[in-house]
PDB file of C-alpha atoms and ligand atoms in Angstrom:
ATOM      1  CA  MET D 265       0.000   0.000   0.000  1.00 88.00           C
ATOM      2  CA  LYS D 266       3.086   2.186  -0.048  1.00 92.00           C
ATOM      3  CA  GLN D 267       2.041   3.520  -3.453  1.00 95.00           C
ATOM      4  CA  TYR D 268      -0.663   5.596  -1.744  1.00 98.00           C
ATOM      5  CA  LEU D 269       1.686   7.182   0.767  1.00 98.00           C
ATOM      6  CA  VAL D 270       2.469  10.850   0.109  1.00 98.00           C
ATOM      7  CA  LYS D 271       6.204  11.413   0.533  1.00 96.00           C
ATOM      8  CA  PRO D 272       7.209  14.506   2.525  1.00 95.00           C
ATOM      9  CA  ASP D 273       7.542  17.612   0.337  1.00 88.00           C
ATOM     10  CA  SER D 274       5.835  16.047  -2.675  1.00 91.00           C
ATOM     11  CA  THR D 275       4.059  17.891  -5.431  1.00 96.00           C
ATOM     12  CA  VAL D 276       0.878  15.866  -5.695  1.00 97.00           C
ATOM     13  CA  LYS D 277      -1.533  16.654  -8.546  1.00 97.00           C
ATOM     14  CA  LEU D 278      -4.803  14.985  -7.618  1.00 98.00           C
ATOM     15  CA  SER D 279      -5.945  14.838 -11.239  1.00 97.00           C
ATOM     16  CA  LYS D 280      -3.155  12.290 -11.749  1.00 97.00           C
ATOM     17  CA  TRP D 281      -4.443   9.988  -8.992  1.00 98.00           C
ATOM     18  CA  ASP D 282      -7.041   7.521 -10.246  1.00 98.00           C
ATOM     19  CA  PRO D 283     -10.022   7.241  -7.848  1.00 98.00           C
ATOM     20  CA  ASN D 284     -11.040   3.971  -9.568  1.00 97.00           C
ATOM     21  CA  ASP D 285      -7.672   2.339  -8.940  1.00 97.00           C
ATOM     22  CA  THR D 286      -7.726  -1.169  -7.468  1.00 95.00           C
ATOM     23  CA  GLY D 287      -3.932  -1.480  -7.376  1.00 91.00           C
ATOM     24  CA  ASP D 288      -2.311  -4.895  -7.651  1.00 85.00           C
ATOM     25  CA  PHE D 289      -5.379  -6.559  -6.223  1.00 88.00           C
ATOM     26  CA  LYS D 290      -6.343  -9.186  -8.746  1.00 83.00           C
ATOM     27  CA  GLY D 291      -9.598 -10.336  -7.150  1.00 84.00           C
ATOM     28  CA  GLY D 292     -12.814  -8.345  -7.382  1.00 88.00           C
ATOM     29  CA  LYS D 293     -15.214  -7.063  -4.780  1.00 92.00           C
ATOM     30  CA  LYS D 294     -16.006 -10.494  -3.246  1.00 93.00           C
ATOM     31  CA  GLU D 295     -12.371 -11.382  -2.691  1.00 94.00           C
ATOM     32  CA  GLY D 296     -11.672  -7.869  -1.498  1.00 94.00           C
ATOM     33  CA  GLN D 297     -14.361  -8.191   1.119  1.00 94.00           C
ATOM     34  CA  ALA D 298     -13.048 -11.560   2.278  1.00 95.00           C
ATOM     35  CA  GLU D 299      -9.628  -9.960   2.707  1.00 95.00           C
ATOM     36  CA  ILE D 300     -11.165  -7.091   4.674  1.00 96.00           C
ATOM     37  CA  ARG D 301     -12.791  -9.586   7.082  1.00 96.00           C
ATOM     38  CA  LYS D 302      -9.388 -11.123   7.783  1.00 97.00           C
ATOM     39  CA  LEU D 303      -7.865  -7.712   8.381  1.00 97.00           C
ATOM     40  CA  ASN D 304     -10.815  -6.830  10.633  1.00 96.00           C
ATOM     41  CA  ALA D 305     -10.050  -9.803  12.853  1.00 97.00           C
ATOM     42  CA  LYS D 306      -6.401  -8.757  13.067  1.00 97.00           C
ATOM     43  CA  LEU D 307      -7.367  -5.186  13.867  1.00 97.00           C
ATOM     44  CA  GLU D 308      -9.597  -6.427  16.656  1.00 97.00           C
ATOM     45  CA  SER D 309      -6.734  -8.266  18.371  1.00 97.00           C
ATOM     46  CA  LEU D 310      -4.267  -5.440  17.745  1.00 97.00           C
ATOM     47  CA  GLN D 311      -6.658  -3.001  19.379  1.00 97.00           C
ATOM     48  CA  GLU D 312      -6.933  -5.265  22.420  1.00 96.00           C
ATOM     49  CA  LEU D 313      -3.152  -5.417  22.604  1.00 97.00           C
ATOM     50  CA  LEU D 314      -2.935  -1.628  22.320  1.00 97.00           C
ATOM     51  CA  PHE D 315      -5.359  -1.287  25.222  1.00 96.00           C
ATOM     52  CA  ALA D 316      -3.622  -3.923  27.350  1.00 96.00           C
ATOM     53  CA  GLU D 317      -0.136  -2.562  26.807  1.00 96.00           C
ATOM     54  CA  HIS D 318      -1.281   0.990  27.567  1.00 96.00           C
ATOM     55  CA  LYS D 319       1.837   2.501  26.016  1.00 97.00           C
ATOM     56  CA  HIS D 320       0.971   3.786  22.544  1.00 98.00           C
ATOM     57  CA  LYS D 321      -1.663   6.270  21.383  1.00 98.00           C
ATOM     58  CA  VAL D 322      -3.198   5.980  17.915  1.00 98.00           C
ATOM     59  CA  LEU D 323      -4.800   8.789  15.930  1.00 98.00           C
ATOM     60  CA  VAL D 324      -6.515   8.133  12.591  1.00 98.00           C
ATOM     61  CA  VAL D 325      -7.617  11.163  10.579  1.00 98.00           C
ATOM     62  CA  PHE D 326     -10.209  11.013   7.788  1.00 98.00           C
ATOM     63  CA  GLN D 327     -10.761  13.843   5.330  1.00 98.00           C
ATOM     64  CA  ALA D 328     -12.859  13.783   2.167  1.00 98.00           C
ATOM     65  CA  MET D 329     -15.207  15.794   0.020  1.00 98.00           C
ATOM     66  CA  ASP D 330     -18.941  15.398   0.775  1.00 96.00           C
ATOM     67  CA  THR D 331     -20.097  11.811   0.064  1.00 97.00           C
ATOM     68  CA  GLY D 332     -16.429  10.779   0.074  1.00 97.00           C
ATOM     69  CA  GLY D 333     -17.323   7.931   2.416  1.00 97.00           C
ATOM     70  CA  LYS D 334     -15.889   8.849   5.810  1.00 98.00           C
ATOM     71  CA  ASP D 335     -18.872   7.449   7.704  1.00 97.00           C
ATOM     72  CA  GLY D 336     -19.027   4.191   5.721  1.00 97.00           C
ATOM     73  CA  THR D 337     -15.289   3.709   6.088  1.00 98.00           C
ATOM     74  CA  ILE D 338     -15.428   4.109   9.845  1.00 97.00           C
ATOM     75  CA  ARG D 339     -18.374   1.701  10.056  1.00 96.00           C
ATOM     76  CA  ARG D 340     -16.719  -1.009   7.983  1.00 96.00           C
ATOM     77  CA  VAL D 341     -13.030  -0.760   8.794  1.00 97.00           C
ATOM     78  CA  PHE D 342     -13.647  -0.758  12.546  1.00 96.00           C
ATOM     79  CA  ASP D 343     -16.424  -3.351  12.424  1.00 93.00           C
ATOM     80  CA  GLY D 344     -15.890  -5.818  15.249  1.00 85.00           C
ATOM     81  CA  VAL D 345     -13.322  -3.682  17.052  1.00 93.00           C
ATOM     82  CA  ASN D 346     -14.212  -3.313  20.731  1.00 91.00           C
ATOM     83  CA  PRO D 347     -16.088   0.006  21.020  1.00 89.00           C
ATOM     84  CA  ALA D 348     -14.678   0.460  24.524  1.00 88.00           C
ATOM     85  CA  GLY D 349     -11.217   1.061  23.111  1.00 87.00           C
ATOM     86  CA  VAL D 350     -12.051   3.235  20.106  1.00 95.00           C
ATOM     87  CA  ARG D 351     -13.553   6.709  20.048  1.00 96.00           C
ATOM     88  CA  VAL D 352     -14.786   8.773  17.102  1.00 98.00           C
ATOM     89  CA  ALA D 353     -14.473  12.566  17.244  1.00 98.00           C
ATOM     90  CA  SER D 354     -16.444  14.424  14.555  1.00 98.00           C
ATOM     91  CA  PHE D 355     -15.586  18.036  13.847  1.00 98.00           C
ATOM     92  CA  LYS D 356     -18.417  20.234  12.605  1.00 97.00           C
ATOM     93  CA  ALA D 357     -18.446  23.995  12.135  1.00 97.00           C
ATOM     94  CA  PRO D 358     -16.897  25.466  15.309  1.00 98.00           C
ATOM     95  CA  THR D 359     -19.050  26.962  18.083  1.00 98.00           C
ATOM     96  CA  SER D 360     -18.527  30.579  19.126  1.00 98.00           C
ATOM     97  CA  GLU D 361     -16.571  29.417  22.169  1.00 98.00           C
ATOM     98  CA  GLN D 362     -14.294  27.336  19.956  1.00 98.00           C
ATOM     99  CA  LEU D 363     -13.843  30.278  17.582  1.00 98.00           C
ATOM    100  CA  ASP D 364     -12.659  32.376  20.523  1.00 98.00           C
ATOM    101  CA  HIS D 365      -9.656  30.055  20.848  1.00 98.00           C
ATOM    102  CA  ASP D 366      -6.877  28.987  18.518  1.00 98.00           C
ATOM    103  CA  PHE D 367      -7.961  26.409  15.916  1.00 98.00           C
ATOM    104  CA  LEU D 368      -6.157  23.533  17.625  1.00 98.00           C
ATOM    105  CA  TRP D 369      -7.830  24.059  20.997  1.00 98.00           C
ATOM    106  CA  ARG D 370     -10.841  21.862  20.297  1.00 98.00           C
ATOM    107  CA  ILE D 371      -8.662  19.332  18.483  1.00 98.00           C
ATOM    108  CA  HIS D 372      -6.081  18.779  21.217  1.00 98.00           C
ATOM    109  CA  LYS D 373      -8.781  17.876  23.741  1.00 98.00           C
ATOM    110  CA  GLU D 374      -9.898  14.945  21.572  1.00 98.00           C
ATOM    111  CA  THR D 375      -6.486  13.385  20.938  1.00 98.00           C
ATOM    112  CA  PRO D 376      -5.907   9.826  22.224  1.00 98.00           C
ATOM    113  CA  GLY D 377      -4.403   8.837  25.553  1.00 97.00           C
ATOM    114  CA  ASN D 378      -2.278   5.741  26.223  1.00 97.00           C
ATOM    115  CA  GLY D 379      -3.913   2.565  24.944  1.00 96.00           C
ATOM    116  CA  GLU D 380      -6.542   4.513  23.067  1.00 97.00           C
ATOM    117  CA  MET D 381      -7.405   4.733  19.396  1.00 98.00           C
ATOM    118  CA  VAL D 382      -9.198   7.885  18.250  1.00 98.00           C
ATOM    119  CA  ILE D 383     -10.726   8.430  14.824  1.00 98.00           C
ATOM    120  CA  PHE D 384     -11.098  11.983  13.555  1.00 98.00           C
ATOM    121  CA  ASN D 385     -14.101  12.376  11.229  1.00 98.00           C
ATOM    122  CA  ARG D 386     -12.925  15.682   9.716  1.00 98.00           C
ATOM    123  CA  SER D 387     -10.234  17.435  11.697  1.00 98.00           C
ATOM    124  CA  HIS D 388      -7.965  20.465  12.100  1.00 98.00           C
ATOM    125  CA  TYR D 389      -7.459  20.215   8.328  1.00 98.00           C
ATOM    126  CA  GLU D 390     -10.864  21.862   7.853  1.00 98.00           C
ATOM    127  CA  ASP D 391      -9.095  25.002   9.049  1.00 98.00           C
ATOM    128  CA  VAL D 392      -7.033  25.068   5.857  1.00 98.00           C
ATOM    129  CA  LEU D 393      -9.779  23.613   3.612  1.00 98.00           C
ATOM    130  CA  ILE D 394     -13.318  24.991   4.016  1.00 98.00           C
ATOM    131  CA  VAL D 395     -11.892  27.959   5.914  1.00 98.00           C
ATOM    132  CA  ARG D 396      -9.621  28.778   3.000  1.00 98.00           C
ATOM    133  CA  VAL D 397     -12.154  28.118   0.237  1.00 98.00           C
ATOM    134  CA  HIS D 398     -14.742  30.292   1.979  1.00 97.00           C
ATOM    135  CA  ASP D 399     -12.338  33.002   3.143  1.00 98.00           C
ATOM    136  CA  LEU D 400     -13.415  32.492   6.745  1.00 98.00           C
ATOM    137  CA  VAL D 401     -10.102  33.918   7.938  1.00 98.00           C
ATOM    138  CA  PRO D 402      -7.563  36.004   5.997  1.00 98.00           C
ATOM    139  CA  LYS D 403      -4.821  34.274   4.025  1.00 98.00           C
ATOM    140  CA  LYS D 404      -2.147  35.562   6.392  1.00 98.00           C
ATOM    141  CA  VAL D 405      -3.860  33.565   9.137  1.00 98.00           C
ATOM    142  CA  TRP D 406      -4.548  30.263   7.374  1.00 98.00           C
ATOM    143  CA  SER D 407      -1.256  30.164   5.498  1.00 98.00           C
ATOM    144  CA  LYS D 408       0.639  29.908   8.803  1.00 98.00           C
ATOM    145  CA  ARG D 409      -1.438  26.922   9.831  1.00 98.00           C
ATOM    146  CA  PHE D 410       0.465  24.344   7.766  1.00 98.00           C
ATOM    147  CA  ASP D 411       3.564  24.853   9.916  1.00 98.00           C
ATOM    148  CA  GLN D 412       1.448  25.052  13.048  1.00 98.00           C
ATOM    149  CA  ILE D 413      -0.194  21.740  12.189  1.00 98.00           C
ATOM    150  CA  ASN D 414       3.155  20.086  11.477  1.00 98.00           C
ATOM    151  CA  GLU D 415       4.542  21.261  14.802  1.00 98.00           C
ATOM    152  CA  PHE D 416       1.414  20.169  16.669  1.00 98.00           C
ATOM    153  CA  GLU D 417       1.499  16.711  15.110  1.00 98.00           C
ATOM    154  CA  ARG D 418       5.228  16.427  15.793  1.00 98.00           C
ATOM    155  CA  MET D 419       4.575  17.180  19.440  1.00 98.00           C
ATOM    156  CA  LEU D 420       1.868  14.493  19.549  1.00 98.00           C
ATOM    157  CA  ALA D 421       4.184  12.004  17.846  1.00 98.00           C
ATOM    158  CA  GLU D 422       7.043  12.760  20.238  1.00 98.00           C
ATOM    159  CA  ASN D 423       4.649  12.037  23.053  1.00 98.00           C
ATOM    160  CA  GLY D 424       3.851   8.534  21.815  1.00 98.00           C
ATOM    161  CA  THR D 425       1.112   9.104  19.246  1.00 98.00           C
ATOM    162  CA  THR D 426       1.086   7.130  16.029  1.00 98.00           C
ATOM    163  CA  ILE D 427      -0.688   9.294  13.460  1.00 98.00           C
ATOM    164  CA  LEU D 428      -2.213   8.104  10.175  1.00 98.00           C
ATOM    165  CA  LYS D 429      -4.081  10.441   7.831  1.00 98.00           C
ATOM    166  CA  PHE D 430      -6.329   9.297   5.004  1.00 98.00           C
ATOM    167  CA  TYR D 431      -7.714  11.432   2.209  1.00 98.00           C
ATOM    168  CA  LEU D 432     -10.576   9.531   0.528  1.00 98.00           C
ATOM    169  CA  HIS D 433     -10.247  10.380  -3.142  1.00 98.00           C
ATOM    170  CA  ILE D 434     -13.449  10.330  -5.229  1.00 98.00           C
ATOM    171  CA  ASP D 435     -14.180  12.259  -8.417  1.00 98.00           C
ATOM    172  CA  LEU D 436     -16.973  14.606  -9.459  1.00 97.00           C
ATOM    173  CA  ASP D 437     -18.902  11.888 -11.320  1.00 98.00           C
ATOM    174  CA  GLU D 438     -18.879   9.598  -8.323  1.00 98.00           C
ATOM    175  CA  GLN D 439     -20.046  12.436  -6.092  1.00 98.00           C
ATOM    176  CA  LYS D 440     -22.895  13.124  -8.491  1.00 98.00           C
ATOM    177  CA  GLU D 441     -24.023   9.497  -8.314  1.00 98.00           C
ATOM    178  CA  ARG D 442     -23.826   9.411  -4.542  1.00 97.00           C
ATOM    179  CA  LEU D 443     -25.720  12.695  -4.159  1.00 97.00           C
ATOM    180  CA  GLN D 444     -28.353  11.470  -6.610  1.00 97.00           C
ATOM    181  CA  ALA D 445     -28.729   8.251  -4.605  1.00 96.00           C
ATOM    182  CA  ARG D 446     -29.327  10.315  -1.469  1.00 96.00           C
ATOM    183  CA  LEU D 447     -31.928  12.371  -3.306  1.00 96.00           C
ATOM    184  CA  ASP D 448     -33.741   9.340  -4.721  1.00 97.00           C
ATOM    185  CA  ASP D 449     -34.076   7.511  -1.418  1.00 97.00           C
ATOM    186  CA  SER D 450     -36.153   9.241   1.246  1.00 96.00           C
ATOM    187  CA  SER D 451     -34.372   7.272   3.973  1.00 96.00           C
ATOM    188  CA  LYS D 452     -31.190   9.078   2.910  1.00 95.00           C
ATOM    189  CA  HIS D 453     -32.661  12.574   2.806  1.00 96.00           C
ATOM    190  CA  TRP D 454     -31.330  13.337   6.266  1.00 95.00           C
ATOM    191  CA  LYS D 455     -27.839  13.135   4.771  1.00 93.00           C
ATOM    192  CA  PHE D 456     -28.632  15.495   1.913  1.00 94.00           C
ATOM    193  CA  ARG D 457     -27.823  19.148   2.448  1.00 92.00           C
ATOM    194  CA  LEU D 458     -28.613  21.739  -0.197  1.00 94.00           C
ATOM    195  CA  GLY D 459     -25.350  23.350   0.873  1.00 93.00           C
ATOM    196  CA  ASP D 460     -23.505  20.303  -0.474  1.00 94.00           C
ATOM    197  CA  LEU D 461     -24.465  21.452  -3.996  1.00 96.00           C
ATOM    198  CA  ALA D 462     -22.850  24.840  -3.421  1.00 95.00           C
ATOM    199  CA  GLU D 463     -19.695  23.112  -2.166  1.00 96.00           C
ATOM    200  CA  ARG D 464     -19.727  20.863  -5.240  1.00 97.00           C
ATOM    201  CA  LYS D 465     -19.459  23.957  -7.450  1.00 97.00           C
ATOM    202  CA  ARG D 466     -16.204  24.797  -5.697  1.00 98.00           C
ATOM    203  CA  TRP D 467     -14.657  21.393  -6.446  1.00 98.00           C
ATOM    204  CA  PRO D 468     -11.549  22.818  -8.209  1.00 98.00           C
ATOM    205  CA  GLU D 469     -10.858  25.183  -5.313  1.00 98.00           C
ATOM    206  CA  TYR D 470     -11.152  22.301  -2.871  1.00 98.00           C
ATOM    207  CA  MET D 471      -8.809  20.124  -4.939  1.00 98.00           C
ATOM    208  CA  ASN D 472      -6.319  22.949  -4.910  1.00 98.00           C
ATOM    209  CA  ALA D 473      -6.613  23.299  -1.138  1.00 98.00           C
ATOM    210  CA  TYR D 474      -6.312  19.516  -0.670  1.00 98.00           C
ATOM    211  CA  GLU D 475      -3.183  19.449  -2.820  1.00 98.00           C
ATOM    212  CA  ASP D 476      -1.569  22.013  -0.537  1.00 98.00           C
ATOM    213  CA  VAL D 477      -2.545  19.975   2.509  1.00 98.00           C
ATOM    214  CA  LEU D 478      -1.076  16.794   1.035  1.00 98.00           C
ATOM    215  CA  ASN D 479       2.091  18.494  -0.154  1.00 98.00           C
ATOM    216  CA  LYS D 480       2.819  20.504   2.971  1.00 98.00           C
ATOM    217  CA  THR D 481       1.669  18.257   5.813  1.00 98.00           C
ATOM    218  CA  SER D 482       2.682  14.710   4.939  1.00 98.00           C
ATOM    219  CA  THR D 483       5.584  13.998   7.262  1.00 98.00           C
ATOM    220  CA  ASP D 484       7.437  10.921   8.501  1.00 97.00           C
ATOM    221  CA  HIS D 485       5.686  11.212  11.845  1.00 97.00           C
ATOM    222  CA  ALA D 486       2.200  11.927  10.397  1.00 98.00           C
ATOM    223  CA  PRO D 487       1.920  10.687   6.815  1.00 98.00           C
ATOM    224  CA  TRP D 488      -0.996  11.192   4.429  1.00 98.00           C
ATOM    225  CA  TYR D 489      -2.370   8.394   2.291  1.00 98.00           C
ATOM    226  CA  ILE D 490      -4.385   9.175  -0.832  1.00 98.00           C
ATOM    227  CA  VAL D 491      -6.969   6.392  -0.905  1.00 98.00           C
ATOM    228  CA  PRO D 492      -8.710   5.599  -4.205  1.00 98.00           C
ATOM    229  CA  ALA D 493     -12.287   5.731  -2.946  1.00 98.00           C
ATOM    230  CA  ASN D 494     -14.694   5.371  -5.874  1.00 98.00           C
ATOM    231  CA  ARG D 495     -14.855   1.652  -5.081  1.00 97.00           C
ATOM    232  CA  LYS D 496     -15.815   1.301  -1.493  1.00 97.00           C
ATOM    233  CA  TRP D 497     -14.431  -2.203  -1.000  1.00 97.00           C
ATOM    234  CA  TYR D 498     -10.986  -1.166  -2.275  1.00 97.00           C
ATOM    235  CA  ARG D 499     -11.013   1.968  -0.133  1.00 98.00           C
ATOM    236  CA  ASP D 500     -11.720  -0.168   2.954  1.00 98.00           C
ATOM    237  CA  LEU D 501      -9.063  -2.673   1.944  1.00 97.00           C
ATOM    238  CA  VAL D 502      -6.363  -0.018   1.597  1.00 98.00           C
ATOM    239  CA  ILE D 503      -7.181   1.589   4.934  1.00 98.00           C
ATOM    240  CA  SER D 504      -7.480  -1.715   6.810  1.00 98.00           C
ATOM    241  CA  SER D 505      -4.115  -2.867   5.431  1.00 98.00           C
ATOM    242  CA  VAL D 506      -2.325   0.334   6.365  1.00 98.00           C
ATOM    243  CA  LEU D 507      -3.794   0.235   9.872  1.00 98.00           C
ATOM    244  CA  VAL D 508      -2.892  -3.405  10.467  1.00 98.00           C
ATOM    245  CA  ASP D 509       0.649  -2.979   9.079  1.00 98.00           C
ATOM    246  CA  THR D 510       1.243   0.114  11.171  1.00 98.00           C
ATOM    247  CA  LEU D 511      -0.065  -1.426  14.394  1.00 98.00           C
ATOM    248  CA  GLU D 512       1.948  -4.608  13.801  1.00 98.00           C
ATOM    249  CA  GLY D 513       4.994  -2.384  13.342  1.00 98.00           C
ATOM    250  CA  LEU D 514       4.606  -1.125  16.910  1.00 98.00           C
ATOM    251  CA  LYS D 515       5.716  -4.565  18.165  1.00 98.00           C
ATOM    252  CA  MET D 516       3.337  -4.381  21.098  1.00 98.00           C
ATOM    253  CA  LYS D 517       3.395  -6.994  23.859  1.00 97.00           C
ATOM    254  CA  TYR D 518       0.889  -8.041  26.479  1.00 96.00           C
ATOM    255  CA  PRO D 519       2.200  -6.808  29.811  1.00 94.00           C
ATOM    256  CA  GLU D 520       3.348  -9.346  32.359  1.00 92.00           C
ATOM    257  CA  SER D 521       1.366  -9.644  35.555  1.00 90.00           C
ATOM    258  CA  GLU D 522       2.671  -7.384  38.312  1.00 87.00           C
ATOM    259  CA  GLU D 523       2.270 -10.242  40.724  1.00 92.00           C
ATOM    260  CA  ASN D 524       4.002 -13.586  40.734  1.00 92.00           C
ATOM    261  CA  LEU D 525       1.438 -16.041  39.351  1.00 92.00           C
ATOM    262  CA  ASP D 526       3.707 -19.093  39.504  1.00 91.00           C
ATOM    263  CA  GLY D 527       2.041 -21.944  41.274  1.00 92.00           C
ATOM    264  CA  VAL D 528      -1.231 -20.094  41.750  1.00 94.00           C
ATOM    265  CA  PHE D 529      -3.971 -22.647  42.273  1.00 94.00           C
ATOM    266  CA  ILE D 530      -7.675 -21.900  41.939  1.00 95.00           C
ATOM    267  CA  GLU D 531      -9.765 -24.041  44.270  1.00 92.00           C
TER     268      GLU D 531
HETATM  269  P1  ATP C 884     -21.309  13.922   5.686  1.00 70.94           P
HETATM  270  O1  ATP C 884     -19.969  13.911   4.993  1.00 70.94           O
HETATM  271  O2  ATP C 884     -21.858  12.553   5.949  1.00 70.94           O
HETATM  272  O3  ATP C 884     -22.268  14.871   5.058  1.00 70.94           O
HETATM  273  P2  ATP C 884     -20.328  15.834   7.412  1.00 70.94           P
HETATM  274  O4  ATP C 884     -19.026  15.563   8.096  1.00 70.94           O
HETATM  275  O5  ATP C 884     -20.291  16.611   6.141  1.00 70.94           O
HETATM  276  O6  ATP C 884     -21.044  14.489   7.148  1.00 70.94           O
HETATM  277  P3  ATP C 884     -22.082  17.850   8.229  1.00 70.94           P
HETATM  278  O7  ATP C 884     -22.799  18.182   9.473  1.00 70.94           O
HETATM  279  O8  ATP C 884     -22.826  17.687   6.944  1.00 70.94           O
HETATM  280  O9  ATP C 884     -21.238  16.549   8.481  1.00 70.94           O
HETATM  281  O10 ATP C 884     -20.958  18.928   7.953  1.00 70.94           O
HETATM  282  C1  ATP C 884     -20.063  19.404   8.892  1.00 70.94           C
HETATM  283  C2  ATP C 884     -19.546  20.707   8.295  1.00 70.94           C
HETATM  284  O11 ATP C 884     -18.702  21.375   9.238  1.00 70.94           O
HETATM  285  C3  ATP C 884     -18.726  20.505   7.038  1.00 70.94           C
HETATM  286  O12 ATP C 884     -19.232  21.270   5.997  1.00 70.94           O
HETATM  287  C4  ATP C 884     -17.355  21.002   7.442  1.00 70.94           C
HETATM  288  O13 ATP C 884     -16.636  21.569   6.378  1.00 70.94           O
HETATM  289  C5  ATP C 884     -17.694  22.004   8.509  1.00 70.94           C
HETATM  290  N1  ATP C 884     -16.546  22.318   9.347  1.00 70.94           N
HETATM  291  C6  ATP C 884     -15.775  21.457  10.038  1.00 70.94           C
HETATM  292  N2  ATP C 884     -14.749  22.102  10.641  1.00 70.94           N
HETATM  293  C7  ATP C 884     -14.882  23.410  10.317  1.00 70.94           C
HETATM  294  C8  ATP C 884     -14.128  24.574  10.610  1.00 70.94           C
HETATM  295  N3  ATP C 884     -13.046  24.525  11.380  1.00 70.94           N
HETATM  296  N4  ATP C 884     -14.569  25.756  10.126  1.00 70.94           N
HETATM  297  C9  ATP C 884     -15.659  25.808   9.358  1.00 70.94           C
HETATM  298  N5  ATP C 884     -16.405  24.738   9.032  1.00 70.94           N
HETATM  299  C10 ATP C 884     -16.030  23.556   9.491  1.00 70.94           C
HETATM  300 MG1   MG C 885     -22.122  16.980   4.921  1.00 70.94          MG
END
């Protein structure tokens, strides 16, 4: 899955990244889903190990355009993982209290502690995406945020946080289909916002803003992955693989008992 990793200081052009890509995976959807189930089982035990060892912190960031599939990804990739050890933090438009503070104030409070895995559904990156596209703060303010984000994430990493960031890459046609599906099915109307259509018109501006994010904030300690996301099963497969590989790389161990259990006999 290394082909989806954004190297530090890259010059990514999103138009060159195929959202329909299914990589080297030879099987189709069925085989992909079988693979995901295996990875799910591994993720479940790795999460238990993370909790038991109580040493590492794990932060998973999801960013995408509307209908990009953040919610579905979270539902499927973390299916079966013990909800007691995983927490989802969703970041909506900031409240007035949050706006009275620096943009990382509300973010820092949600970061994981030892043994915890936290999923960000949207994140501090909104502060250089929607905020930039809609001119919510002047350029001289948002342009400094790339460095501020890098420093913040470095601090988290130096304090034991493993950070993974996923941009779910769909294209305009796929978004149209997904919006249309929401419109056609009354049980999906709650997900449809007229505002999403206005955002859709600004697609090129968003792509431009995303390219800056990917090029300026993919670091060794907090890398971005560009996930081909038109095909949901492949999207889930890529993310599950990266998560499992990364957690296995932590070489976690179950802690030994603090007491001597030799010869303990239960009557
Ligand atoms: P879905 O993708 O399923 O529609 P959602 O994450 O879009 O879910 P919504 O309630 O529709 O949830 O949208 C949340 C909105 O909050 C998004 O438009 C997002 O851009 C906006 N938002 C998040 N963070 C900020 C921020 N810092 N400043 C301004 N707007 C923000
Ligand atoms: Mg929305």
